[in-house]
Each structure stands twice: as structure tokens, then as C-alpha cells.
PDB file of C-alpha atoms in Angstrom:
ATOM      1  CA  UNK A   1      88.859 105.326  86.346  1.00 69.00           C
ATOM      2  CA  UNK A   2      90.959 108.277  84.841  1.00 78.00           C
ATOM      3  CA  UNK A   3      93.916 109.323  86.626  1.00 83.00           C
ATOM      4  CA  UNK A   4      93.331 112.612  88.569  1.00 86.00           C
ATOM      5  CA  UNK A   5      95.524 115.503  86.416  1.00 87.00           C
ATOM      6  CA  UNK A   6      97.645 117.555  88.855  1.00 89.00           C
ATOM      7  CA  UNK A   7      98.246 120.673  86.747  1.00 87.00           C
ATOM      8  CA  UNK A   8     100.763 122.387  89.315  1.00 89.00           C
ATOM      9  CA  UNK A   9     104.703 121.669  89.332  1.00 87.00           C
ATOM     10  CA  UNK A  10     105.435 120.249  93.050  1.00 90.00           C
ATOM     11  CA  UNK A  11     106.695 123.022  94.858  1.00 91.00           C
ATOM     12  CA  UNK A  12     110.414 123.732  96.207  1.00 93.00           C
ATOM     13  CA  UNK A  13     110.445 123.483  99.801  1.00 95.00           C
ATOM     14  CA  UNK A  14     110.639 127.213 100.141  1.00 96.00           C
ATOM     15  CA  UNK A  15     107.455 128.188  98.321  1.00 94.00           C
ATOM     16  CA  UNK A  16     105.896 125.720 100.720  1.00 94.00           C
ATOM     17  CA  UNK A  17     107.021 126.994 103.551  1.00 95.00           C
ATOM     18  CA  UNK A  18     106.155 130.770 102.508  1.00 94.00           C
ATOM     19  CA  UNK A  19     102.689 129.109 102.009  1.00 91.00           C
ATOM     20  CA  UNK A  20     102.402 127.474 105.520  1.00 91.00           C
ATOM     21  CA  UNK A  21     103.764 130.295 107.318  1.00 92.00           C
ATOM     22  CA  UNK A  22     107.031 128.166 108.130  1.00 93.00           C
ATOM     23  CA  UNK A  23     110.052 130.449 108.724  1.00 94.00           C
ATOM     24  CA  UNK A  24     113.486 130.081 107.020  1.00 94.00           C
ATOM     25  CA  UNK A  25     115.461 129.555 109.640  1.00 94.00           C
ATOM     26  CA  UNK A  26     112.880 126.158 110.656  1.00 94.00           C
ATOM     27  CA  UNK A  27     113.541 125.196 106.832  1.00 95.00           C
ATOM     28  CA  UNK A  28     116.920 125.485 107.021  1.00 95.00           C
ATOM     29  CA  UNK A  29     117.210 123.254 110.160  1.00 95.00           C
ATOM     30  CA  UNK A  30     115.139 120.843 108.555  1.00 95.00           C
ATOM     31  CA  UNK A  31     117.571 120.596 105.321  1.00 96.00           C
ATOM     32  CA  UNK A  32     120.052 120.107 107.581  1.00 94.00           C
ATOM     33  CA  UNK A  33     118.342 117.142 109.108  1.00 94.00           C
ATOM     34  CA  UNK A  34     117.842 115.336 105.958  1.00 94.00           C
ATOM     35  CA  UNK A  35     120.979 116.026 104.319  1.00 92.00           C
ATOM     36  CA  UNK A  36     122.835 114.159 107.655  1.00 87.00           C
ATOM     37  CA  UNK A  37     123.770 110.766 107.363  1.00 82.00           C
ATOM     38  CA  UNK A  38     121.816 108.682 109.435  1.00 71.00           C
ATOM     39  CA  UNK A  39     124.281 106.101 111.437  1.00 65.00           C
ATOM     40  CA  UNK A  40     123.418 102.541 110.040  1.00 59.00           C
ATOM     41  CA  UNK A  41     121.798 101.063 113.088  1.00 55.00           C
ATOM     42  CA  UNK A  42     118.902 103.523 112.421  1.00 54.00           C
ATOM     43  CA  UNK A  43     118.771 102.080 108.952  1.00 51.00           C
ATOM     44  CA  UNK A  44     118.327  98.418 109.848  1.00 46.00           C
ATOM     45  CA  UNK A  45     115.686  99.373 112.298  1.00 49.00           C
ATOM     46  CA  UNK A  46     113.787 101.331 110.047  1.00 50.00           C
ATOM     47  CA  UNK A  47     113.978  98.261 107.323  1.00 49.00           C
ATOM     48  CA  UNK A  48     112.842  95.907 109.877  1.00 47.00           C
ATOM     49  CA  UNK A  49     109.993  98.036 110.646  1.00 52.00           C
ATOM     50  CA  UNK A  50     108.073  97.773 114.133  1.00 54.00           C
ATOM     51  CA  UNK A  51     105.846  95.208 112.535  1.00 47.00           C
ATOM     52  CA  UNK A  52     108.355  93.205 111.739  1.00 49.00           C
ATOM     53  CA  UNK A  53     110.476  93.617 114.914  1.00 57.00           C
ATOM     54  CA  UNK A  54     107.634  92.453 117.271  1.00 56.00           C
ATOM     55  CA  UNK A  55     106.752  89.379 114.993  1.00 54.00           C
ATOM     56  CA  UNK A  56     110.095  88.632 115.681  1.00 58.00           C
ATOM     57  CA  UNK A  57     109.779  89.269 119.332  1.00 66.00           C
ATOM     58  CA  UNK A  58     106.840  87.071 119.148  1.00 63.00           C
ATOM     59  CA  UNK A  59     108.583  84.026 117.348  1.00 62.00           C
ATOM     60  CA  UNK A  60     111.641  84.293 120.331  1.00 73.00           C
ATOM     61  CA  UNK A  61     109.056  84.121 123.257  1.00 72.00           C
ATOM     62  CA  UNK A  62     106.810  80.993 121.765  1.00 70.00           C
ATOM     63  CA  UNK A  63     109.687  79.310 120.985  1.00 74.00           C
ATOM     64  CA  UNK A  64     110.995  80.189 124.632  1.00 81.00           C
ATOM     65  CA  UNK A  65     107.938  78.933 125.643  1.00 77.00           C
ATOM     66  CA  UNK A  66     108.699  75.696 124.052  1.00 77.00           C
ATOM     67  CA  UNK A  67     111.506  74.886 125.654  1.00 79.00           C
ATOM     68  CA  UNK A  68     110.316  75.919 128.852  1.00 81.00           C
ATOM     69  CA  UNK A  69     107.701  73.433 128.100  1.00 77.00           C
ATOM     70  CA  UNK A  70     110.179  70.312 126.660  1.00 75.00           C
ATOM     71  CA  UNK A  71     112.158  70.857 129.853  1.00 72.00           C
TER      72      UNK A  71
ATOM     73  CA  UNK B   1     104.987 136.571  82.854  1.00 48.00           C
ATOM     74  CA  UNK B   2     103.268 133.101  82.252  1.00 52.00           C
ATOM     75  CA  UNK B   3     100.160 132.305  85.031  1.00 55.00           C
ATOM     76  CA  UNK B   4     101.262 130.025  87.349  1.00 59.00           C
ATOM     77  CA  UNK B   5      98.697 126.669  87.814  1.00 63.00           C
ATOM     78  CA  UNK B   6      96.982 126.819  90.921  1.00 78.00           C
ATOM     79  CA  UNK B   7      98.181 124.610  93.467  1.00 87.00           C
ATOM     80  CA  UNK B   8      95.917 121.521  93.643  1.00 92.00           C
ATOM     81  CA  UNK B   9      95.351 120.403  97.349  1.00 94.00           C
ATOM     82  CA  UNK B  10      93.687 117.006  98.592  1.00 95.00           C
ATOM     83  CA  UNK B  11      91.817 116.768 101.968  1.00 95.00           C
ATOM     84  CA  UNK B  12      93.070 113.967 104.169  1.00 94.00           C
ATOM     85  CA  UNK B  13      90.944 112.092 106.482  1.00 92.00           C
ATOM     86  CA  UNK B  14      92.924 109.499 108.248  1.00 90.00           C
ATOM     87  CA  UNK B  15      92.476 107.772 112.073  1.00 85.00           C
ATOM     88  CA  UNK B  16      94.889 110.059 114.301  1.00 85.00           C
ATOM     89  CA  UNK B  17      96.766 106.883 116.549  1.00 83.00           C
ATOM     90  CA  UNK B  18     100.178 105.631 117.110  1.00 84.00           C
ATOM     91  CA  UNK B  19      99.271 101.966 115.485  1.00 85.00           C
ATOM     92  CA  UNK B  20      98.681 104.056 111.790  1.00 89.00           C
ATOM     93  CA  UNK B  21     102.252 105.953 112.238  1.00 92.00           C
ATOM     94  CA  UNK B  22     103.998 104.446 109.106  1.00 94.00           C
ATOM     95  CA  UNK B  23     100.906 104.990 106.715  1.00 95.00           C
ATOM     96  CA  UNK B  24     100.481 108.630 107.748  1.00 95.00           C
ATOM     97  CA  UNK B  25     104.065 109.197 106.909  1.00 96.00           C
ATOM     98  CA  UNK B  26     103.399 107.717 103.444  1.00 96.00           C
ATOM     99  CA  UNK B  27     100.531 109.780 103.362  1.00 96.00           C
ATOM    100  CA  UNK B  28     101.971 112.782 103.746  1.00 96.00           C
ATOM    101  CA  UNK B  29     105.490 112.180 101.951  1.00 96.00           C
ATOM    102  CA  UNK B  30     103.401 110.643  98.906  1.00 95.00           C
ATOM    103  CA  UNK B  31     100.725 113.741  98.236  1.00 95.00           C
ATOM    104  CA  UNK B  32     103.366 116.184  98.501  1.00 94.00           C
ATOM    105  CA  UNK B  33     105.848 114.458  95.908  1.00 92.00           C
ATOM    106  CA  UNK B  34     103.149 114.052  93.403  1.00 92.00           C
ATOM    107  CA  UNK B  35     102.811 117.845  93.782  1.00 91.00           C
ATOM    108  CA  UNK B  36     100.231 117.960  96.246  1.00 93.00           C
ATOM    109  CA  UNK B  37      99.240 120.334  99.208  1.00 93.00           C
ATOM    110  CA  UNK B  38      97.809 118.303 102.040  1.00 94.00           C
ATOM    111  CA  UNK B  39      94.542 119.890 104.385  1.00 92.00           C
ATOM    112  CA  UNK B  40      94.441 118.036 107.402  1.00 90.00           C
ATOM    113  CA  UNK B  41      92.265 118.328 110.882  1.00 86.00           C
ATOM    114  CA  UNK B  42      95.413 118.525 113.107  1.00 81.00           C
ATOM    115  CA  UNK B  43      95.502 120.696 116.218  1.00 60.00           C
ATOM    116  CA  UNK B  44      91.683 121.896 115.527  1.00 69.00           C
ATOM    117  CA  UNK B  45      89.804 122.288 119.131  1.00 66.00           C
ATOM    118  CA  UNK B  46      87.249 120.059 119.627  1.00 68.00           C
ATOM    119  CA  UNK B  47      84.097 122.504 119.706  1.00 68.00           C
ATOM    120  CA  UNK B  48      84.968 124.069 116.212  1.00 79.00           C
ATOM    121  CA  UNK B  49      86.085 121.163 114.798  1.00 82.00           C
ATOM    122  CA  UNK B  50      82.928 119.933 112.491  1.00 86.00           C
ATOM    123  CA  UNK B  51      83.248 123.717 110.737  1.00 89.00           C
ATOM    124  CA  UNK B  52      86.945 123.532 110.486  1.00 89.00           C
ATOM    125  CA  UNK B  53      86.797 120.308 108.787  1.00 91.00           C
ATOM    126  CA  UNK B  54      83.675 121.478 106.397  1.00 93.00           C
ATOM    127  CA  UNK B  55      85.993 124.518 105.533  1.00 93.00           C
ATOM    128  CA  UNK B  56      89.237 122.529 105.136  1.00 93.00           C
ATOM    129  CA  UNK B  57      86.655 119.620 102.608  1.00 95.00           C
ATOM    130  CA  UNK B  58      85.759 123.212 100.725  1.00 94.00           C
ATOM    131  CA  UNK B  59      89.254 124.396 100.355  1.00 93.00           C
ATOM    132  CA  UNK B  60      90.505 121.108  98.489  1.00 95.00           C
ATOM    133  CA  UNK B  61      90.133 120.023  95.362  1.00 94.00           C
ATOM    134  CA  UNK B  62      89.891 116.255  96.203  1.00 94.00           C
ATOM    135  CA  UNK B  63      89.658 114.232  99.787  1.00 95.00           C
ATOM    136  CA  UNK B  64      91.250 110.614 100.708  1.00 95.00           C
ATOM    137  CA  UNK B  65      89.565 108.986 103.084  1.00 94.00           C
ATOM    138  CA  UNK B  66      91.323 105.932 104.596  1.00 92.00           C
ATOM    139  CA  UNK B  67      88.665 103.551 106.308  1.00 89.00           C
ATOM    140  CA  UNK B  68      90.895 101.134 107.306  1.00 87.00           C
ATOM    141  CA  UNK B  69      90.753 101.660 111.288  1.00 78.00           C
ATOM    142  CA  UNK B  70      86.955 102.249 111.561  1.00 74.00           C
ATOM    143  CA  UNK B  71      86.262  99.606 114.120  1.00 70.00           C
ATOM    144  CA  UNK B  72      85.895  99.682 117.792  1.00 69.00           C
ATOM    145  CA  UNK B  73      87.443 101.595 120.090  1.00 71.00           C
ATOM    146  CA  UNK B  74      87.341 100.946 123.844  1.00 72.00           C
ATOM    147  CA  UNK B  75      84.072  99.007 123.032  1.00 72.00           C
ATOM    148  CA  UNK B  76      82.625 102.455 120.984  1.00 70.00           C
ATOM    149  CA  UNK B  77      82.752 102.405 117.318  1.00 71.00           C
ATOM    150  CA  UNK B  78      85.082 105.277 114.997  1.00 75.00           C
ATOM    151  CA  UNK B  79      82.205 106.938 113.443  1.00 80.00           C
ATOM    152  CA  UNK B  80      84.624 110.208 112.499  1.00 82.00           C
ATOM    153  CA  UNK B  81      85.985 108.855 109.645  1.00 84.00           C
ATOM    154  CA  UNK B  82      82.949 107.738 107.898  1.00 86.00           C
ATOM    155  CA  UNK B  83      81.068 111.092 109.181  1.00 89.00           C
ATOM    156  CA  UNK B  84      83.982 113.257 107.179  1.00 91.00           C
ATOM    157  CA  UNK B  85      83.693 110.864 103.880  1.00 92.00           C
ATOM    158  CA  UNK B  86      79.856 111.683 104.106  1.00 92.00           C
ATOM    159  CA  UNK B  87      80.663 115.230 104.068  1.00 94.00           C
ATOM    160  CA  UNK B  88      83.133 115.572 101.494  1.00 94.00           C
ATOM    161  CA  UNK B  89      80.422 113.333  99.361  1.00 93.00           C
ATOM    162  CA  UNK B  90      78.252 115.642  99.701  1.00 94.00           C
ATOM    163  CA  UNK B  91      80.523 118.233  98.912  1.00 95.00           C
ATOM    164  CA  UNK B  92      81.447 116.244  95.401  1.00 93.00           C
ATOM    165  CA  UNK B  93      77.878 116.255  94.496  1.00 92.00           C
ATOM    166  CA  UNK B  94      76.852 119.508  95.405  1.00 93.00           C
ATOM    167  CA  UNK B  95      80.424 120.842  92.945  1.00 93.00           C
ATOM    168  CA  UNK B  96      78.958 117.967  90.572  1.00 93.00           C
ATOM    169  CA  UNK B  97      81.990 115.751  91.342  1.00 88.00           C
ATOM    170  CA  UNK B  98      84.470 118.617  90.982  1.00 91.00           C
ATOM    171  CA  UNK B  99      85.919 117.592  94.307  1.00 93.00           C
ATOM    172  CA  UNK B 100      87.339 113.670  94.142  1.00 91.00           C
ATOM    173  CA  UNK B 101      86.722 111.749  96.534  1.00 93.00           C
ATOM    174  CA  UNK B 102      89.193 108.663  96.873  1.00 92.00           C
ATOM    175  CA  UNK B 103      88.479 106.093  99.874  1.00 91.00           C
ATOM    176  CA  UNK B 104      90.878 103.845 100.909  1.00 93.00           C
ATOM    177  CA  UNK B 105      90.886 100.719 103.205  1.00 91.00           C
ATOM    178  CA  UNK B 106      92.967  98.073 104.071  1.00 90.00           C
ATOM    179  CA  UNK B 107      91.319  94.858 102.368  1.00 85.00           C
ATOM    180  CA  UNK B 108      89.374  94.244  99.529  1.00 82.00           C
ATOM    181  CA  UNK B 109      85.410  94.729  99.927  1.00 74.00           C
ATOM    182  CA  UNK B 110      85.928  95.843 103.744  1.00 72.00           C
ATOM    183  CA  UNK B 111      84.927  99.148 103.374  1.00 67.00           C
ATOM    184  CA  UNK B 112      81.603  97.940 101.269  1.00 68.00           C
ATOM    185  CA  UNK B 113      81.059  95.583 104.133  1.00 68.00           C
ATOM    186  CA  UNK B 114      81.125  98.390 106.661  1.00 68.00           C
ATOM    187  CA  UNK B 115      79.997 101.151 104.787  1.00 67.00           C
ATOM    188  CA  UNK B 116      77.873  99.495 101.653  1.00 67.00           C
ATOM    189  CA  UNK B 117      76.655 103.073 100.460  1.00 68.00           C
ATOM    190  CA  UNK B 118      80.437 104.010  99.314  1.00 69.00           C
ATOM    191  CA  UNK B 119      79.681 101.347  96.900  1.00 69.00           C
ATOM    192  CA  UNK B 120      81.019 102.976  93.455  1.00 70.00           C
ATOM    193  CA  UNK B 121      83.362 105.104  95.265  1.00 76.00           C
ATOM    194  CA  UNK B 122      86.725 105.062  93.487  1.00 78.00           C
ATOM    195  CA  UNK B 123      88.111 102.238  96.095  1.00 86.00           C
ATOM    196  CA  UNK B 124      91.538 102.033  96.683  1.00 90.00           C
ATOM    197  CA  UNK B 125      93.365  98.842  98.960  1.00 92.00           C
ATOM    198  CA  UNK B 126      96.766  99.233 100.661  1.00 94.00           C
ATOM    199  CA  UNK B 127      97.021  96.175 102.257  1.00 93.00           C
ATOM    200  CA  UNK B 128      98.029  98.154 105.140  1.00 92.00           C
ATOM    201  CA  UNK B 129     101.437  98.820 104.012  1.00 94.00           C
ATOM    202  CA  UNK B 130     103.379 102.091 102.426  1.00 95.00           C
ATOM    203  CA  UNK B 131     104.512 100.464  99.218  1.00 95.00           C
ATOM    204  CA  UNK B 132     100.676  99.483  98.048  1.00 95.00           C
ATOM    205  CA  UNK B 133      99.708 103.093  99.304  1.00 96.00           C
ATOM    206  CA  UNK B 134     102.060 104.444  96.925  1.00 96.00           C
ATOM    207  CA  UNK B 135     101.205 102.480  93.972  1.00 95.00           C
ATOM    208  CA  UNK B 136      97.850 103.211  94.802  1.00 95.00           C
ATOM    209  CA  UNK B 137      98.768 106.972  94.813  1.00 95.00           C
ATOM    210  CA  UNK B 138     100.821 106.948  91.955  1.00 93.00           C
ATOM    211  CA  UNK B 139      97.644 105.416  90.121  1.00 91.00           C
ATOM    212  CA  UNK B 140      94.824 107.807  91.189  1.00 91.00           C
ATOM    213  CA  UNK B 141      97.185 110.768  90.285  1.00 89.00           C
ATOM    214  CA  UNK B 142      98.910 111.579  86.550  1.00 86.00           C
ATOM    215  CA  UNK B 143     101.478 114.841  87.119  1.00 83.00           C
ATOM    216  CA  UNK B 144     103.097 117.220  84.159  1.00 77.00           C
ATOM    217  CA  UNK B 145     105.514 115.134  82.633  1.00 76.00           C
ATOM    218  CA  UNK B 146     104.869 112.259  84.760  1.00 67.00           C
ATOM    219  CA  UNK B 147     107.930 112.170  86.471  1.00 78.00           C
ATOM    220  CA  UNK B 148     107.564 110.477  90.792  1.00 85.00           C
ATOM    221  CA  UNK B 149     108.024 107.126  89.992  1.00 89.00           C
ATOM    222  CA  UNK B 150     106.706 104.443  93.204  1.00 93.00           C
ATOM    223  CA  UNK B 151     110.343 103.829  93.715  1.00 92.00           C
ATOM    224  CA  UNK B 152     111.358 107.109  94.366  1.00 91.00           C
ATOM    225  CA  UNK B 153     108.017 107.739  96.738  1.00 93.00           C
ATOM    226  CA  UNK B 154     109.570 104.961  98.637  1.00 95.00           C
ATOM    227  CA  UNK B 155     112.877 106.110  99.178  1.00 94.00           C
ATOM    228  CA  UNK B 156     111.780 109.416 100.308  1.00 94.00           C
ATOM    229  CA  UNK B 157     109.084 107.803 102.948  1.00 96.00           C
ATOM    230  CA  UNK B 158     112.393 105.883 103.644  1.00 95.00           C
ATOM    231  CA  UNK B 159     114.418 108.966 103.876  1.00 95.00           C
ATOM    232  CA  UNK B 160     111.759 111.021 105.861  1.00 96.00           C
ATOM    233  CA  UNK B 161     110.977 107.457 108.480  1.00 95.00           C
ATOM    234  CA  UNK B 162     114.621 107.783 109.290  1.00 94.00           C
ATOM    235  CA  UNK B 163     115.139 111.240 110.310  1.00 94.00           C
ATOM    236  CA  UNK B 164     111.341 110.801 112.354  1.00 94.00           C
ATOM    237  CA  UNK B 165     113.340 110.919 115.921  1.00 92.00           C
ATOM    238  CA  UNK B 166     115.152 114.376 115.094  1.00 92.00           C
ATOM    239  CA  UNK B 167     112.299 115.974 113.766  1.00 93.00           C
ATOM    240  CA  UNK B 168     110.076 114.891 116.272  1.00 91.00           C
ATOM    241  CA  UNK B 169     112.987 116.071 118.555  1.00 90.00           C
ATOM    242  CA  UNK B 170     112.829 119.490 116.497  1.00 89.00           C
ATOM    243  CA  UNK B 171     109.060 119.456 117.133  1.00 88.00           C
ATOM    244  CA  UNK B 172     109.463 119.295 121.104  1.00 87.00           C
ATOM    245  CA  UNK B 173     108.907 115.195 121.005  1.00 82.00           C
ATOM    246  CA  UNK B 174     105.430 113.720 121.643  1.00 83.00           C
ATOM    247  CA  UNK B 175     102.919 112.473 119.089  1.00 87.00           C
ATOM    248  CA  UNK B 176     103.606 113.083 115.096  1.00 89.00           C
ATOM    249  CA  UNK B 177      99.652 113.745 114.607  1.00 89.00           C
ATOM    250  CA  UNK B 178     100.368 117.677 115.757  1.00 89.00           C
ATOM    251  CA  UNK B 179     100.631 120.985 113.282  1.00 88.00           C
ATOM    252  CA  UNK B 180     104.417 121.799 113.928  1.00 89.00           C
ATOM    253  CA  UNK B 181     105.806 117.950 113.049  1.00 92.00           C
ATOM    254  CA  UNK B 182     103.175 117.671 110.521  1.00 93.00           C
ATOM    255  CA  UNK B 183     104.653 120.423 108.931  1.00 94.00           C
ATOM    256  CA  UNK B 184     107.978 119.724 109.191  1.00 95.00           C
ATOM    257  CA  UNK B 185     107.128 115.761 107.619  1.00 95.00           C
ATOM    258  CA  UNK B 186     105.894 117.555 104.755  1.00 95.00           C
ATOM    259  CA  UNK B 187     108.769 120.328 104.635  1.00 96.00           C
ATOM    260  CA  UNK B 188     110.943 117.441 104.982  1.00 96.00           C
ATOM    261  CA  UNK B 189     109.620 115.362 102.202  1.00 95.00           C
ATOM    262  CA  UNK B 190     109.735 118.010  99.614  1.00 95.00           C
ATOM    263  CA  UNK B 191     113.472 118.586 100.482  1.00 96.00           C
ATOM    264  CA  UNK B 192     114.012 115.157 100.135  1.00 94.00           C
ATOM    265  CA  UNK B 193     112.420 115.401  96.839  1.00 90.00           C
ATOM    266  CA  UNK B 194     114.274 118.016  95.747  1.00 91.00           C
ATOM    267  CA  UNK B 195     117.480 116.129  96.099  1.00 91.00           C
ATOM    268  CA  UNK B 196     116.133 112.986  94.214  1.00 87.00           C
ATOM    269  CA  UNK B 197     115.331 115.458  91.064  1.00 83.00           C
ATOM    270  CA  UNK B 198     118.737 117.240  91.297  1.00 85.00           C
ATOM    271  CA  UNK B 199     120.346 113.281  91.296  1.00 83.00           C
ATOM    272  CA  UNK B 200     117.950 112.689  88.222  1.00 78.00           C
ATOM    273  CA  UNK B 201     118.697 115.352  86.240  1.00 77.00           C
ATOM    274  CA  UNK B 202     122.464 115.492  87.154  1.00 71.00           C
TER     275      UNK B 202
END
């Protein structure tokens, strides 16, 4: 299939906001958020993913369970 | 003055639950770096909802519709999603396939197990993760100049995933499937954008 053309440039953040009715004072807080560096905890969490973090909940409890079992 | 091109906006119809989190982010942050504005059926009451979603189907120029949770819930099947991908088919046909539609799922021949009259719908499989979504995105769409790569779609869902606690915090907490955080994801993602081009072009 042909790739969908999208003729418009994206748009800065402001004309979007203008266009959803977002005030500048919200965008401005928001720019703030994402131009603060996030501590690195919050980085390794987000890597792991929640997926990923409960799998590995998972594997700790079966292999708890094993050695509840051997014992 | 030049005419400016109209701004080309995509319908999306997506199941609204805490389990489907990280692919609504990619949603979201993916549409609106390829240019995109997104229409979505957040904070509509329930008794005008069906019109509010016809309008919303009208007002786009193309719909994604992600069938990838349409299964049981509490025993009762998810008919909404399928009942909005009928609409905006009809919509395509009745604007002679002006309006795209674009369904998406997580696993090959799924949907056309579930649904076997999408068959020949422009398919699309994610695998259920926001890297496939994106490549999947990146291939349905072609933009001036072809400039988002996939990596940098990444980064920015990346970006945007990690400031999720603040803005939801900015957004009075509670769930990200509301009109003020939804808002703010896609604010957010075009800001995060904006810094990616500035690095790129120096």
C-alpha cells in the first residue's frame, strides 16, 4: 500500500495549543516538565518497563517457590 | 503570503484501560511527531457519545483502529471498538476512501479471525509493543521532507513515559485516558519534538 502523504509541517507546540484551547501559562509548565532532568532511578524503571518488572517478579516467587519446595 | 496546508488529523479508536497505558502513549506521541492532530472519544458523556464519535470520524481525514483488546470483559465481549471501525468504514466509502482507515492488532491474522469482514483492510501488527507501533506508523505515513525517523519516535515516547508521573500530577492524578492529560501527552510530545529538531539541525 502507498504511504499516506501528510501535507502539513508538524506544528510548534504553541500553534497546538492555540488550536486546543490550551493556555500559555499550561504550555509553559509543561516545557518546563520536559526540559527537567529526570533523576536516574526513573530512567531504569521506565527501561524495565512494567512488563518486564512483573516477569521478573514472577521468576523471584517460582523460584521461591522452589526452594520452599526442596526444603 | 503562501496558504498554509491544512492540518491533517487521524481519528483514534483505541480500548480506554490501564493494561494498554504504554501503547496509548505511543499512540499519541507517534501521530503528533509525524505531524498529526489526534481526535479522540475522551471525556464524551455516555448518552451523546455515538454522535460525538460520528462527528469526531467526520472531522478526520483518516482513523486507526487498534483491535488488539477486543475480547471479553467481565464475561461480556468489547463490541465498541469494532462498532467505531464499522463506522468510520462506512464513512471511507461513502467519501470514496477519502478517509483511511488503518486497523491495527496485536498478532498476525487475529483481527481476520475475529472480525473476517476487515479482510483487505490495510492491517497493521504491533506485537503489542511501542517500537513495532512506530515502525508501523512510520510506514503507513510519508511527511514533507521525510524527516521523524523510528528512532527519534522512540526517544520522545521515552522522553514523554518518563515525565508521565508529573504530568499526571499536573493533570490532578488519576487515569491518563482523560481530556486535560491527554492534552498535555500530546503538548508534551511536540515539545519534545521540538528539541530533537533544534539538536538535528544544530
Amino acid at each position: 500500500m502507498e504511504p499516506y502523504e501528510i501535507t502539513n509541517p508538524v506544528p510548534t507546540p504553541e500553534e497546538m495549543a492555540d488550536f486546543l484551547g490550551v493556555s500559555r501559562e499550561r504550555l509553559i509548565a509543561i516545557r518546563s516538565i520536559m526540559s527537567t532532568p529526570t533523576p536516574a532511578g526513573a530512567r531504569h524503571t521506565v527501561r524495565l518497563g512494567r512488563a518486564a518488572a512483573s516477569a521478573k517478579i514472577a521468576v523471584k516467587k517460582a523460584k521461591a517457590r522452589a526452594k520452599a519446595r526442596k526444603a | 503570503m503562501p496558504k498554509r496546508a491544512r492540518r491533517k488529523s487521524v481519528f483514534l479508536n483505541i480500548p480506554y484501560d490501564d493494561e494498554f497505558e504504554d501503547l496509548y502513549l505511543g499512540y499519541i506521541v507517534g501521530l503528533t511527531q509525524l505531524g498529526l492532530t489526534v481526535n479522540a472519544a475522551l471525556a464524551i458523556p455516555h448518552e451523546t457519545r455515538l454522535d460525538a464519535i460520528i462527528q469526531l470520524i467526520e472531522a478526520s481525514d483518516l482513523s486507526i483502529h487498534d483491535l488488539s483488546r477486543v475480547e471479553l470483559s467481565g464475561g461480556v465481549p468489547r463490541f465498541n471498538m469494532p462498532l467505531e471501525l464499522g463506522l468510520a468504514l462506512y464513512h471511507s466509502r461513502k467519501t470514496r476512501g477519502k478517509h483511511l482507515v488503518s486497523i491495527f492488532d496485536r498478532k498476525p491474522n487475529q483481527a481476520k479471525r475475529s472480525t473476517s469482514d476487515v479482510n483487505g483492510v490495510d492491517l497493521h501488527i504491533h506485537h503489542g509493543s511501542p517500537k513495532h507501533l512506530m515502525i508501523a506508523l512510520r510506514n503507513i505515513f510519508r511527511q514533507p521532507g521525510d524527516i521523524t525517523t523510528v528512532p527519534e519516535m522512540l526517544a520522545s515516547y521515552r522522553a514523554v513515559k518518563r515525565k508521565l508521573p508529573v504530568l499526571r500530577k499536573l493533570a490532578g492524578g488519576g487515569t491518563l485516558f482523560a481530556a486535560a492529560i491527554f492534552r498535555d501527552i500530546l503538548l508534551a510530545a511536540l515539545v519534545e519534538a521540538e528539541a530533537r529538531k533544534a539538536r538535528r539541525t544544530g
